[in-house]
mmCIF file of C-alpha atoms in Angstrom:
data_model
loop_
_atom_site.group_PDB
_atom_site.id
_atom_site.type_symbol
_atom_site.label_atom_id
_atom_site.label_comp_id
_atom_site.label_asym_id
_atom_site.label_seq_id
_atom_site.Cartn_x
_atom_site.Cartn_y
_atom_site.Cartn_z
ATOM 1 C CA MET A 925 -7.992 140.955 -139.351
ATOM 2 C CA ALA A 926 -8.358 137.349 -139.862
ATOM 3 C CA VAL A 927 -5.100 135.700 -142.028
ATOM 4 C CA ASP A 928 -6.980 133.882 -144.650
ATOM 5 C CA ARG A 929 -5.151 130.995 -146.609
ATOM 6 C CA ARG A 930 -3.806 133.159 -149.324
ATOM 7 C CA ILE A 931 -2.115 135.684 -146.785
ATOM 8 C CA PHE A 932 -0.599 132.933 -145.004
ATOM 9 C CA LEU A 933 0.708 131.263 -148.045
ATOM 10 C CA GLN A 934 2.034 134.691 -149.281
ATOM 11 C CA GLU A 935 3.511 135.896 -146.196
ATOM 12 C CA THR A 936 4.934 132.391 -145.533
ATOM 13 C CA GLY A 937 6.525 132.412 -149.149
ATOM 14 C CA LYS A 938 8.130 135.964 -149.089
ATOM 15 C CA PHE A 939 9.742 134.723 -145.628
ATOM 16 C CA LEU A 940 11.198 131.582 -147.070
ATOM 17 C CA ILE A 941 12.433 133.419 -149.897
ATOM 18 C CA LEU A 942 14.076 136.114 -148.001
ATOM 19 C CA THR A 943 15.831 133.758 -145.575
ATOM 20 C CA GLY A 944 17.181 132.059 -148.190
ATOM 21 C CA VAL A 945 18.348 134.644 -150.262
ATOM 22 C CA ALA A 946 20.083 136.270 -146.929
ATOM 23 C CA SER A 947 21.464 133.026 -146.211
ATOM 24 C CA VAL A 948 23.103 132.607 -149.387
ATOM 25 C CA ALA A 949 24.484 136.431 -149.539
ATOM 26 C CA PHE A 950 25.930 135.735 -145.729
ATOM 27 C CA GLU A 951 27.727 132.783 -147.079
ATOM 28 C CA HIS A 952 29.350 135.256 -149.851
ATOM 29 C CA VAL A 953 30.313 137.613 -147.439
ATOM 30 C CA LEU A 954 31.998 134.776 -144.879
ATOM 31 C CA ALA A 955 33.539 133.246 -147.782
ATOM 32 C CA GLY A 956 35.658 136.233 -148.451
ATOM 33 C CA THR A 957 37.375 137.470 -151.732
ATOM 34 C CA ALA A 958 39.816 134.864 -153.567
ATOM 35 C CA GLU A 959 43.706 135.766 -152.266
ATOM 36 C CA ALA A 960 45.647 136.947 -155.099
ATOM 37 C CA ALA A 961 48.365 134.642 -155.912
ATOM 38 C CA GLU A 962 51.026 136.371 -158.057
ATOM 39 C CA ASN A 963 52.384 133.587 -160.478
ATOM 40 C CA TYR A 964 50.163 130.317 -159.975
ATOM 41 C CA HIS A 965 46.780 130.255 -161.216
ATOM 42 C CA LEU A 966 44.810 127.357 -159.797
ATOM 43 C CA THR A 967 42.521 126.867 -163.018
ATOM 44 C CA ASP A 968 45.298 126.630 -165.160
ATOM 45 C CA HIS A 969 46.676 123.422 -163.906
ATOM 46 C CA TRP A 970 45.635 119.739 -163.873
ATOM 47 C CA TRP A 971 48.479 117.887 -162.414
ATOM 48 C CA ALA A 972 49.085 113.855 -163.086
ATOM 49 C CA MET A 973 52.061 111.740 -163.009
ATOM 50 C CA ALA A 974 53.049 109.166 -165.956
ATOM 51 C CA ILE A 975 55.336 106.377 -164.718
ATOM 52 C CA ASP A 976 56.914 104.294 -167.006
ATOM 53 C CA ILE A 977 57.416 100.826 -165.485
ATOM 54 C CA ASP A 978 60.140 99.680 -167.807
ATOM 55 C CA LYS A 979 62.230 102.170 -166.820
ATOM 56 C CA CYS A 980 62.012 101.611 -163.069
ATOM 57 C CA ILE A 981 65.057 99.687 -161.600
ATOM 58 C CA GLY A 982 64.326 99.975 -157.947
ATOM 59 C CA CYS A 983 66.967 101.780 -156.832
ATOM 60 C CA GLY A 984 64.637 103.648 -154.006
ATOM 61 C CA GLY A 985 65.914 106.919 -154.876
ATOM 62 C CA CYS A 986 62.086 108.336 -155.266
ATOM 63 C CA VAL A 987 61.412 106.956 -151.771
ATOM 64 C CA ARG A 988 64.447 108.557 -150.159
ATOM 65 C CA ALA A 989 63.811 111.977 -151.781
ATOM 66 C CA CYS A 990 60.083 111.968 -150.977
ATOM 67 C CA LYS A 991 61.025 111.371 -147.248
ATOM 68 C CA ALA A 992 63.904 113.985 -147.173
ATOM 69 C CA GLU A 993 61.718 116.427 -148.777
ATOM 70 C CA ASN A 994 58.516 116.054 -147.079
ATOM 71 C CA HIS A 995 59.854 114.836 -143.710
ATOM 72 C CA VAL A 996 58.239 111.753 -143.622
ATOM 73 C CA PRO A 997 59.146 109.554 -140.268
ATOM 74 C CA LEU A 998 62.067 107.329 -141.402
ATOM 75 C CA GLU A 999 60.432 104.391 -139.626
ATOM 76 C CA PRO A 1000 60.081 101.966 -142.634
ATOM 77 C CA PHE A 1001 56.356 101.938 -142.622
ATOM 78 C CA TYR A 1002 55.403 105.584 -143.074
ATOM 79 C CA PHE A 1003 55.629 106.083 -146.982
ATOM 80 C CA ARG A 1004 54.263 108.783 -149.093
ATOM 81 C CA THR A 1005 55.965 106.886 -152.377
ATOM 82 C CA TRP A 1006 57.388 103.367 -152.021
ATOM 83 C CA VAL A 1007 58.472 100.644 -154.881
ATOM 84 C CA GLU A 1008 56.915 97.386 -154.786
ATOM 85 C CA ARG A 1009 58.683 94.426 -156.830
ATOM 86 C CA TYR A 1010 56.607 91.787 -158.787
ATOM 87 C CA HIS A 1011 57.491 88.042 -158.961
ATOM 88 C CA VAL A 1012 55.006 86.710 -161.628
ATOM 89 C CA LYS A 1013 54.817 83.217 -162.843
ATOM 90 C CA PRO A 1014 53.288 83.482 -166.004
ATOM 91 C CA GLU A 1015 50.810 80.855 -165.680
ATOM 92 C CA ASP A 1016 49.671 82.182 -162.064
ATOM 93 C CA MET A 1017 49.308 85.676 -162.878
ATOM 94 C CA GLU A 1018 46.367 86.056 -160.263
ATOM 95 C CA HIS A 1019 49.078 85.651 -157.465
ATOM 96 C CA PRO A 1020 51.965 87.278 -157.863
ATOM 97 C CA GLU A 1021 54.386 87.373 -155.043
ATOM 98 C CA VAL A 1022 54.928 91.253 -154.288
ATOM 99 C CA ASP A 1023 57.598 92.760 -151.678
ATOM 100 C CA SER A 1024 58.845 96.050 -150.681
ATOM 101 C CA PRO A 1025 62.015 95.882 -148.128
ATOM 102 C CA ASP A 1026 61.477 99.201 -146.152
ATOM 103 C CA GLY A 1027 59.438 100.455 -148.959
ATOM 104 C CA GLY A 1028 62.555 100.259 -151.337
ATOM 105 C CA TYR A 1029 64.223 102.765 -149.374
ATOM 106 C CA ASP A 1030 67.552 101.054 -149.294
ATOM 107 C CA GLY A 1031 66.728 99.050 -152.817
ATOM 108 C CA PHE A 1032 66.133 95.557 -153.291
ATOM 109 C CA PRO A 1033 68.454 92.707 -152.258
ATOM 110 C CA GLU A 1034 68.343 90.096 -155.026
ATOM 111 C CA ARG A 1035 65.979 87.343 -154.011
ATOM 112 C CA TYR A 1036 65.127 85.528 -157.656
ATOM 113 C CA ALA A 1037 67.096 83.732 -160.039
ATOM 114 C CA GLN A 1038 67.905 84.861 -163.654
ATOM 115 C CA GLY A 1039 66.143 82.572 -166.065
ATOM 116 C CA ASP A 1040 63.733 80.956 -163.749
ATOM 117 C CA GLY A 1041 60.858 81.462 -166.147
ATOM 118 C CA THR A 1042 59.228 84.251 -164.239
ATOM 119 C CA LYS A 1043 58.578 87.733 -164.703
ATOM 120 C CA ASN A 1044 59.892 90.291 -162.698
ATOM 121 C CA PHE A 1045 59.673 94.079 -162.364
ATOM 122 C CA PHE A 1046 59.284 97.153 -160.161
ATOM 123 C CA VAL A 1047 55.955 99.105 -159.538
ATOM 124 C CA PRO A 1048 56.416 102.961 -158.119
ATOM 125 C CA LYS A 1049 53.574 103.712 -156.134
ATOM 126 C CA LEU A 1050 52.076 107.075 -154.661
ATOM 127 C CA CYS A 1051 48.860 108.553 -154.133
ATOM 128 C CA ASN A 1052 47.049 108.607 -157.544
ATOM 129 C CA HIS A 1053 45.353 112.020 -157.094
ATOM 130 C CA CYS A 1054 42.062 110.691 -158.345
ATOM 131 C CA ALA A 1055 39.895 113.058 -159.673
ATOM 132 C CA HIS A 1056 36.922 111.319 -157.855
ATOM 133 C CA SER A 1057 38.769 110.156 -154.573
ATOM 134 C CA PRO A 1058 37.477 107.854 -152.266
ATOM 135 C CA CYS A 1059 39.345 109.281 -149.353
ATOM 136 C CA VAL A 1060 37.794 112.858 -149.882
ATOM 137 C CA GLN A 1061 34.434 111.222 -149.831
ATOM 138 C CA VAL A 1062 34.770 109.937 -146.553
ATOM 139 C CA CYS A 1063 36.277 112.968 -144.786
ATOM 140 C CA PRO A 1064 33.728 114.269 -142.315
ATOM 141 C CA VAL A 1065 35.018 117.423 -142.001
ATOM 142 C CA GLY A 1066 36.418 118.817 -145.180
ATOM 143 C CA ALA A 1067 40.177 118.033 -144.196
ATOM 144 C CA THR A 1068 40.954 115.998 -147.217
ATOM 145 C CA PHE A 1069 39.985 117.723 -150.409
ATOM 146 C CA GLU A 1070 40.661 117.994 -154.282
ATOM 147 C CA SER A 1071 42.183 121.074 -155.187
ATOM 148 C CA PRO A 1072 40.853 123.076 -158.023
ATOM 149 C CA ASP A 1073 44.469 121.977 -159.848
ATOM 150 C CA GLY A 1074 43.712 118.066 -159.373
ATOM 151 C CA VAL A 1075 45.939 117.506 -156.220
ATOM 152 C CA VAL A 1076 44.447 115.728 -153.525
ATOM 153 C CA LEU A 1077 45.645 117.252 -150.101
ATOM 154 C CA VAL A 1078 45.032 117.113 -146.038
ATOM 155 C CA ASP A 1079 44.595 120.354 -144.207
ATOM 156 C CA LYS A 1080 46.560 119.081 -141.099
ATOM 157 C CA SER A 1081 44.851 121.969 -138.878
ATOM 158 C CA TYR A 1082 41.503 120.595 -139.610
ATOM 159 C CA CYS A 1083 42.138 116.782 -139.722
ATOM 160 C CA LEU A 1084 40.599 115.001 -136.462
ATOM 161 C CA GLY A 1085 42.792 111.702 -137.496
ATOM 162 C CA CYS A 1086 39.630 109.682 -137.596
ATOM 163 C CA ARG A 1087 41.399 107.583 -140.122
ATOM 164 C CA TYR A 1088 38.123 106.873 -142.258
ATOM 165 C CA CYS A 1089 40.351 108.157 -145.171
ATOM 166 C CA VAL A 1090 43.158 105.881 -144.611
ATOM 167 C CA GLN A 1091 40.394 102.782 -144.975
ATOM 168 C CA ALA A 1092 39.105 104.227 -147.835
ATOM 169 C CA CYS A 1093 41.912 104.826 -150.158
ATOM 170 C CA PRO A 1094 41.902 101.590 -152.444
ATOM 171 C CA TYR A 1095 45.463 102.084 -153.278
ATOM 172 C CA GLY A 1096 46.688 102.199 -149.448
ATOM 173 C CA CYS A 1097 48.362 105.822 -149.978
ATOM 174 C CA ARG A 1098 47.507 107.164 -146.357
ATOM 175 C CA PHE A 1099 49.132 106.908 -143.008
ATOM 176 C CA ILE A 1100 48.453 108.464 -139.673
ATOM 177 C CA ASP A 1101 51.627 110.776 -138.795
ATOM 178 C CA PRO A 1102 52.752 109.680 -135.339
ATOM 179 C CA ARG A 1103 53.888 112.979 -134.499
ATOM 180 C CA THR A 1104 50.706 114.878 -135.141
ATOM 181 C CA ASN A 1105 48.136 112.194 -135.154
ATOM 182 C CA THR A 1106 46.585 113.397 -138.182
ATOM 183 C CA VAL A 1107 46.789 111.787 -141.772
ATOM 184 C CA ASP A 1108 49.598 112.173 -143.965
ATOM 185 C CA LYS A 1109 49.829 111.338 -147.835
ATOM 186 C CA CYS A 1110 51.536 112.604 -151.005
ATOM 187 C CA THR A 1111 50.960 116.034 -151.797
ATOM 188 C CA LEU A 1112 52.371 115.776 -155.481
ATOM 189 C CA CYS A 1113 54.936 118.119 -154.245
ATOM 190 C CA TYR A 1114 52.320 120.718 -154.030
ATOM 191 C CA HIS A 1115 54.921 123.310 -152.457
ATOM 192 C CA ARG A 1116 57.190 122.557 -155.413
ATOM 193 C CA ILE A 1117 54.771 122.166 -158.536
ATOM 194 C CA THR A 1118 53.442 125.486 -157.543
ATOM 195 C CA LYS A 1119 56.916 127.090 -157.679
ATOM 196 C CA GLY A 1120 57.755 125.703 -161.225
ATOM 197 C CA LEU A 1121 59.588 123.138 -159.969
ATOM 198 C CA THR A 1122 59.049 119.184 -160.422
ATOM 199 C CA THR A 1123 58.129 116.796 -157.550
ATOM 200 C CA ALA A 1124 61.212 115.349 -155.197
ATOM 201 C CA CYS A 1125 60.922 112.194 -156.828
ATOM 202 C CA CYS A 1126 60.753 112.660 -160.170
ATOM 203 C CA GLU A 1127 63.836 115.314 -159.586
ATOM 204 C CA VAL A 1128 65.994 112.483 -158.495
ATOM 205 C CA CYS A 1129 64.595 109.812 -160.758
ATOM 206 C CA PRO A 1130 67.727 108.489 -162.599
ATOM 207 C CA MET A 1131 65.778 106.813 -165.195
ATOM 208 C CA GLY A 1132 62.860 109.290 -165.732
ATOM 209 C CA ALA A 1133 60.713 106.856 -164.971
ATOM 210 C CA ARG A 1134 58.418 109.168 -163.414
ATOM 211 C CA ARG A 1135 57.545 112.421 -164.816
ATOM 212 C CA LEU A 1136 55.119 114.963 -163.270
ATOM 213 C CA GLY A 1137 52.738 116.391 -165.902
ATOM 214 C CA ASP A 1138 50.328 119.170 -166.718
ATOM 215 C CA LEU A 1139 47.235 117.783 -168.668
ATOM 216 C CA LYS A 1140 45.943 121.570 -169.038
ATOM 217 C CA ASP A 1141 49.269 122.555 -170.582
ATOM 218 C CA PRO A 1142 49.262 121.580 -174.091
ATOM 219 C CA LYS A 1143 53.108 121.723 -174.607
ATOM 220 C CA ASP A 1144 53.372 119.246 -171.812
ATOM 221 C CA PRO A 1145 55.373 116.203 -172.744
ATOM 222 C CA ILE A 1146 52.616 113.897 -170.835
ATOM 223 C CA HIS A 1147 50.581 114.189 -173.449
ATOM 224 C CA ALA A 1148 52.944 112.562 -176.116
ATOM 225 C CA PHE A 1149 53.364 109.923 -173.288
ATOM 226 C CA LEU A 1150 49.801 109.016 -173.000
ATOM 227 C CA ARG A 1151 49.500 109.115 -176.535
ATOM 228 C CA ASP A 1152 52.461 106.993 -177.762
ATOM 229 C CA HIS A 1153 52.248 104.290 -174.757
ATOM 230 C CA LYS A 1154 49.681 101.767 -173.900
ATOM 231 C CA ILE A 1155 48.454 103.317 -170.591
ATOM 232 C CA GLN A 1156 46.678 102.018 -167.500
ATOM 233 C CA VAL A 1157 45.985 103.174 -163.867
ATOM 234 C CA LEU A 1158 45.462 101.217 -160.878
ATOM 235 C CA LYS A 1159 42.307 99.808 -160.101
ATOM 236 C CA PRO A 1160 40.345 101.192 -162.822
ATOM 237 C CA GLN A 1161 37.262 99.318 -162.146
ATOM 238 C CA MET A 1162 37.066 101.223 -158.895
ATOM 239 C CA ALA A 1163 36.661 104.320 -161.060
ATOM 240 C CA THR A 1164 38.487 106.743 -159.044
ATOM 241 C CA GLY A 1165 39.488 108.847 -161.601
ATOM 242 C CA ALA A 1166 43.032 108.115 -160.934
ATOM 243 C CA LYS A 1167 45.754 110.421 -162.629
ATOM 244 C CA VAL A 1168 48.969 108.377 -161.940
ATOM 245 C CA TYR A 1169 49.522 106.715 -165.366
ATOM 246 C CA TYR A 1170 51.383 103.648 -165.755
ATOM 247 C CA ASN A 1171 52.880 102.453 -169.027
ATOM 248 C CA ASP A 1172 53.298 98.755 -169.598
ATOM 249 C CA LEU A 1173 51.390 98.060 -166.212
ATOM 250 C CA ASP A 1174 51.136 94.141 -165.883
ATOM 251 C CA GLY A 1175 47.874 92.686 -165.077
ATOM 252 C CA SER A 1176 49.279 91.144 -161.916
ATOM 253 C CA VAL A 1177 49.652 94.517 -160.366
ATOM 254 C CA ARG A 1178 47.319 95.061 -157.707
ATOM 255 C CA MET B 261 -1.926 149.765 -135.673
ATOM 256 C CA PRO B 262 -4.704 148.331 -133.768
ATOM 257 C CA ALA B 263 -3.732 145.960 -130.983
ATOM 258 C CA LEU B 264 -2.960 142.588 -131.758
ATOM 259 C CA ASP B 265 -5.480 140.135 -132.207
ATOM 260 C CA LYS B 266 -5.248 137.435 -129.525
ATOM 261 C CA ASP B 267 -5.089 134.744 -132.111
ATOM 262 C CA LYS B 268 -2.536 136.522 -134.082
ATOM 263 C CA ARG B 269 -0.018 137.076 -130.863
ATOM 264 C CA HIS B 270 1.337 133.445 -130.802
ATOM 265 C CA LEU B 271 2.310 133.725 -134.648
ATOM 266 C CA TYR B 272 4.492 136.844 -133.540
ATOM 267 C CA ARG B 273 6.128 135.328 -130.577
ATOM 268 C CA LEU B 274 7.000 132.134 -132.965
ATOM 269 C CA ALA B 275 8.377 134.457 -135.697
ATOM 270 C CA VAL B 276 10.482 136.287 -133.004
ATOM 271 C CA LEU B 277 11.817 132.724 -131.765
ATOM 272 C CA PHE B 278 12.531 131.725 -135.352
ATOM 273 C CA ALA B 279 14.121 134.639 -135.993
ATOM 274 C CA ALA B 280 16.290 134.489 -132.898
ATOM 275 C CA GLY B 281 17.303 130.851 -133.678
ATOM 276 C CA ILE B 282 18.332 131.700 -137.298
ATOM 277 C CA LEU B 283 20.520 134.624 -135.868
ATOM 278 C CA ALA B 284 21.893 132.222 -133.159
ATOM 279 C CA PHE B 285 22.859 129.563 -135.860
ATOM 280 C CA LEU B 286 24.104 132.160 -138.341
ATOM 281 C CA GLY B 287 26.489 133.469 -135.478
ATOM 282 C CA LEU B 288 27.787 130.409 -134.226
ATOM 283 C CA ARG B 289 28.285 129.570 -137.496
ATOM 284 C CA ALA B 290 30.300 132.342 -138.478
ATOM 285 C CA VAL B 291 32.419 131.374 -135.489
ATOM 286 C CA MET B 292 32.700 128.029 -135.822
ATOM 287 C CA VAL B 293 33.547 127.429 -139.556
ATOM 288 C CA PRO B 294 37.114 128.576 -140.563
ATOM 289 C CA LYS B 295 37.682 131.548 -142.841
ATOM 290 C CA GLY B 296 37.600 130.993 -146.493
ATOM 291 C CA PHE B 297 35.886 127.267 -146.055
ATOM 292 C CA GLY B 298 33.493 126.668 -148.975
ATOM 293 C CA ARG B 299 35.222 128.994 -151.649
ATOM 294 C CA TYR B 300 36.533 126.441 -154.029
ATOM 295 C CA GLY B 301 34.957 123.512 -152.198
ATOM 296 C CA PHE B 302 34.019 121.710 -148.843
ATOM 297 C CA PHE B 303 37.354 122.671 -147.391
ATOM 298 C CA ARG B 304 39.477 125.433 -146.008
ATOM 299 C CA ALA B 305 40.633 127.369 -148.986
ATOM 300 C CA GLY B 306 43.674 128.786 -146.786
ATOM 301 C CA ALA B 307 45.269 124.878 -146.649
ATOM 302 C CA LEU B 308 46.091 125.736 -150.234
ATOM 303 C CA THR B 309 48.297 128.505 -149.080
ATOM 304 C CA ASP B 310 49.889 126.573 -146.151
ATOM 305 C CA ILE B 311 50.930 123.708 -147.979
ATOM 306 C CA ARG B 312 52.402 125.963 -150.781
ATOM 307 C CA SER B 313 54.240 128.065 -148.333
ATOM 308 C CA LEU B 314 56.373 124.661 -147.356
ATOM 309 C CA PRO B 315 60.173 125.127 -147.857
ATOM 310 C CA ILE B 316 62.009 122.895 -150.281
ATOM 311 C CA SER B 317 65.145 120.779 -149.443
ATOM 312 C CA TYR B 318 65.559 119.946 -153.312
ATOM 313 C CA ALA B 319 66.482 122.736 -155.367
ATOM 314 C CA GLY B 320 66.137 121.283 -158.808
ATOM 315 C CA ARG B 321 68.483 120.865 -161.482
ATOM 316 C CA ALA B 322 67.851 124.318 -163.073
ATOM 317 C CA ALA B 323 69.391 125.909 -160.040
ATOM 318 C CA CYS B 324 72.577 123.749 -160.193
ATOM 319 C CA ALA B 325 73.348 124.565 -163.625
ATOM 320 C CA ASP B 326 73.054 128.573 -163.000
ATOM 321 C CA CYS B 327 76.800 128.051 -161.111
ATOM 322 C CA HIS B 328 77.971 124.489 -162.450
ATOM 323 C CA SER B 329 77.785 125.017 -166.063
ATOM 324 C CA ASP B 330 80.972 123.401 -166.510
ATOM 325 C CA ILE B 331 79.516 120.089 -165.126
ATOM 326 C CA VAL B 332 76.502 120.529 -167.060
ATOM 327 C CA ASP B 333 78.753 120.539 -170.136
ATOM 328 C CA MET B 334 80.625 117.463 -169.091
ATOM 329 C CA ARG B 335 77.625 115.490 -169.010
ATOM 330 C CA LYS B 336 76.211 116.432 -172.319
ATOM 331 C CA GLY B 337 75.886 113.149 -174.382
ATOM 332 C CA SER B 338 76.625 111.059 -171.753
ATOM 333 C CA LEU B 339 74.182 108.238 -170.415
ATOM 334 C CA HIS B 340 74.096 110.161 -167.071
ATOM 335 C CA ALA B 341 73.117 113.268 -168.726
ATOM 336 C CA GLN B 342 69.499 113.169 -167.738
ATOM 337 C CA ILE B 343 70.213 112.509 -164.178
ATOM 338 C CA GLY B 344 69.093 115.075 -161.584
ATOM 339 C CA CYS B 345 72.362 116.197 -159.668
ATOM 340 C CA GLU B 346 70.527 115.675 -156.491
ATOM 341 C CA ALA B 347 69.828 112.081 -157.407
ATOM 342 C CA CYS B 348 73.386 111.618 -156.376
ATOM 343 C CA HIS B 349 74.707 114.631 -154.119
ATOM 344 C CA GLY B 350 71.329 114.724 -151.988
ATOM 345 C CA PRO B 351 69.278 117.835 -151.160
ATOM 346 C CA LEU B 352 71.044 120.809 -152.020
ATOM 347 C CA GLU B 353 68.413 123.718 -151.587
ATOM 348 C CA ALA B 354 70.460 124.775 -148.473
ATOM 349 C CA HIS B 355 73.441 124.812 -150.749
ATOM 350 C CA ALA B 356 71.867 126.872 -153.185
ATOM 351 C CA ALA B 357 70.628 129.140 -150.808
ATOM 352 C CA ALA B 358 73.866 129.883 -149.546
ATOM 353 C CA PRO B 359 76.869 128.641 -151.705
ATOM 354 C CA ASP B 360 79.407 129.734 -149.505
ATOM 355 C CA THR B 361 78.777 128.760 -146.122
ATOM 356 C CA THR B 362 76.801 125.365 -146.645
ATOM 357 C CA LYS B 363 79.094 122.679 -148.674
ATOM 358 C CA PRO B 364 77.528 119.559 -150.275
ATOM 359 C CA ARG B 365 79.034 116.310 -149.037
ATOM 360 C CA LEU B 366 80.734 114.398 -151.782
ATOM 361 C CA PRO B 367 78.626 111.036 -152.489
ATOM 362 C CA ASN B 368 80.160 107.749 -151.199
ATOM 363 C CA GLY B 369 80.951 106.634 -154.677
ATOM 364 C CA ARG B 370 80.998 102.776 -154.680
ATOM 365 C CA ALA B 371 77.628 102.404 -152.538
ATOM 366 C CA LEU B 372 75.788 105.045 -154.661
ATOM 367 C CA CYS B 373 76.782 103.704 -158.054
ATOM 368 C CA LEU B 374 75.705 99.870 -156.793
ATOM 369 C CA GLY B 375 72.434 101.537 -155.629
ATOM 370 C CA CYS B 376 71.389 101.551 -159.283
ATOM 371 C CA HIS B 377 73.877 99.346 -161.385
ATOM 372 C CA LEU B 378 74.043 95.989 -159.000
ATOM 373 C CA GLU B 379 72.793 92.992 -160.648
ATOM 374 C CA ASN B 380 68.966 92.396 -160.010
ATOM 375 C CA VAL B 381 66.858 90.032 -162.139
ATOM 376 C CA ALA B 382 63.793 92.558 -161.477
ATOM 377 C CA LYS B 383 65.453 95.554 -163.438
ATOM 378 C CA PRO B 384 65.039 95.969 -167.033
ATOM 379 C CA ALA B 385 67.560 93.850 -169.149
ATOM 380 C CA SER B 386 68.691 97.084 -171.087
ATOM 381 C CA PHE B 387 70.165 98.764 -168.305
ATOM 382 C CA PRO B 388 73.669 98.284 -167.531
ATOM 383 C CA GLN B 389 74.102 96.155 -164.496
ATOM 384 C CA VAL B 390 77.393 94.381 -162.416
ATOM 385 C CA ASP B 391 78.104 91.881 -160.133
ATOM 386 C CA PRO B 392 80.547 93.821 -158.113
ATOM 387 C CA LYS B 393 82.898 90.368 -157.649
ATOM 388 C CA GLU B 394 83.163 89.990 -161.137
ATOM 389 C CA HIS B 395 83.485 93.931 -162.234
ATOM 390 C CA GLY B 396 86.143 96.038 -161.273
ATOM 391 C CA ASP B 397 88.933 94.929 -158.366
ATOM 392 C CA ALA B 398 86.663 96.447 -155.453
ATOM 393 C CA GLY B 399 88.458 99.521 -156.093
ATOM 394 C CA PRO B 400 86.368 102.651 -156.314
ATOM 395 C CA CYS B 401 84.280 102.976 -159.368
ATOM 396 C CA THR B 402 85.496 106.297 -160.087
ATOM 397 C CA SER B 403 88.986 104.857 -160.767
ATOM 398 C CA CYS B 404 87.553 103.757 -164.449
ATOM 399 C CA HIS B 405 84.285 105.787 -165.005
ATOM 400 C CA ASN B 406 83.908 109.596 -164.623
ATOM 401 C CA PRO B 407 80.287 109.403 -162.708
ATOM 402 C CA HIS B 408 79.441 112.782 -164.648
ATOM 403 C CA HIS B 409 80.333 110.645 -167.902
ATOM 404 C CA PRO B 410 80.526 106.991 -167.343
ATOM 405 C CA GLU B 411 81.363 105.955 -170.635
ATOM 406 C CA ILE B 412 85.192 104.439 -171.085
ATOM 407 C CA SER B 413 86.295 105.773 -174.647
#
């Protein structure tokens, strides 16, 4: 029997379809079934944080609590959250003087004089848990990811330590943990918020300047916060879908 | 089935080679790709459980209120009422888990108070700030102020 074009195309088509179906089915077998989580449902949450710059007093409580809770190395150049002080001359808003002594771990020694015509304020910073994270996009192995409940996390057992994400983050929120040589960053205290607690930084903030919010919970006060204030995210022009919402964020803040 | 035609045999050989290649690929992938990878996205689903199971250090103010309701009552209506207990007393999950064996340290009053209340032009103007050289007599803040209800009536 000679194979004519019709039979050849038919058989090739069958082969392609069958292998396609088989590989999709195999993928499902490999993925297994979803683990049953007792009280916490990934799809019921979409985590965010609200920061009220008008309230921050630069005490550094959040920085200390974050390091204690998450065992961040104590050397003053590893931070999951830190506080910056801005010193802005109103006529030269483009060039603010920014400092962050030890990330604000021990507070801020006075550097500026009262009534010198400048604007001074603190800006707490942390991972913005972007919905379209540049850091996640560049990870070559899938070690960092956006969780289904809106938190950007790192799979430390899978990270190669290639540092692509450290460079990709426009907010400088990642560092290489010297103990493991893998990347480390704010987890939005994922081990706490999934147990019904707030983050360590929010727990200790004496001013209530930072508050964890669940955007999928209609009763969460974050909705009122976003509605009642003039809100901005950091670097909105980068379209990262940042979910750390600042009240009264000055235009000089980078 | 008649013997394979000479001009068909090479096609079957090719098909067998392809099948073996695909099987080898699938087998290798099953070994090399971790369990749960791809369930929620391009990552290992088990990482979520790993991170969730990390231990906590800060118990949260609700845990404190379970036993220390007297302090909760004392703080009511004060300017310090909204401050979490562990903001001053430090991480206390160990104490909450074993109240009898693990005791919290008493905070160092003066340094702790000044950590927030030391004058600084970058602080919001409405926030009560002091110059320790002018305010008080260099003694402990607690000789005048009760930290759980700092207003002097």
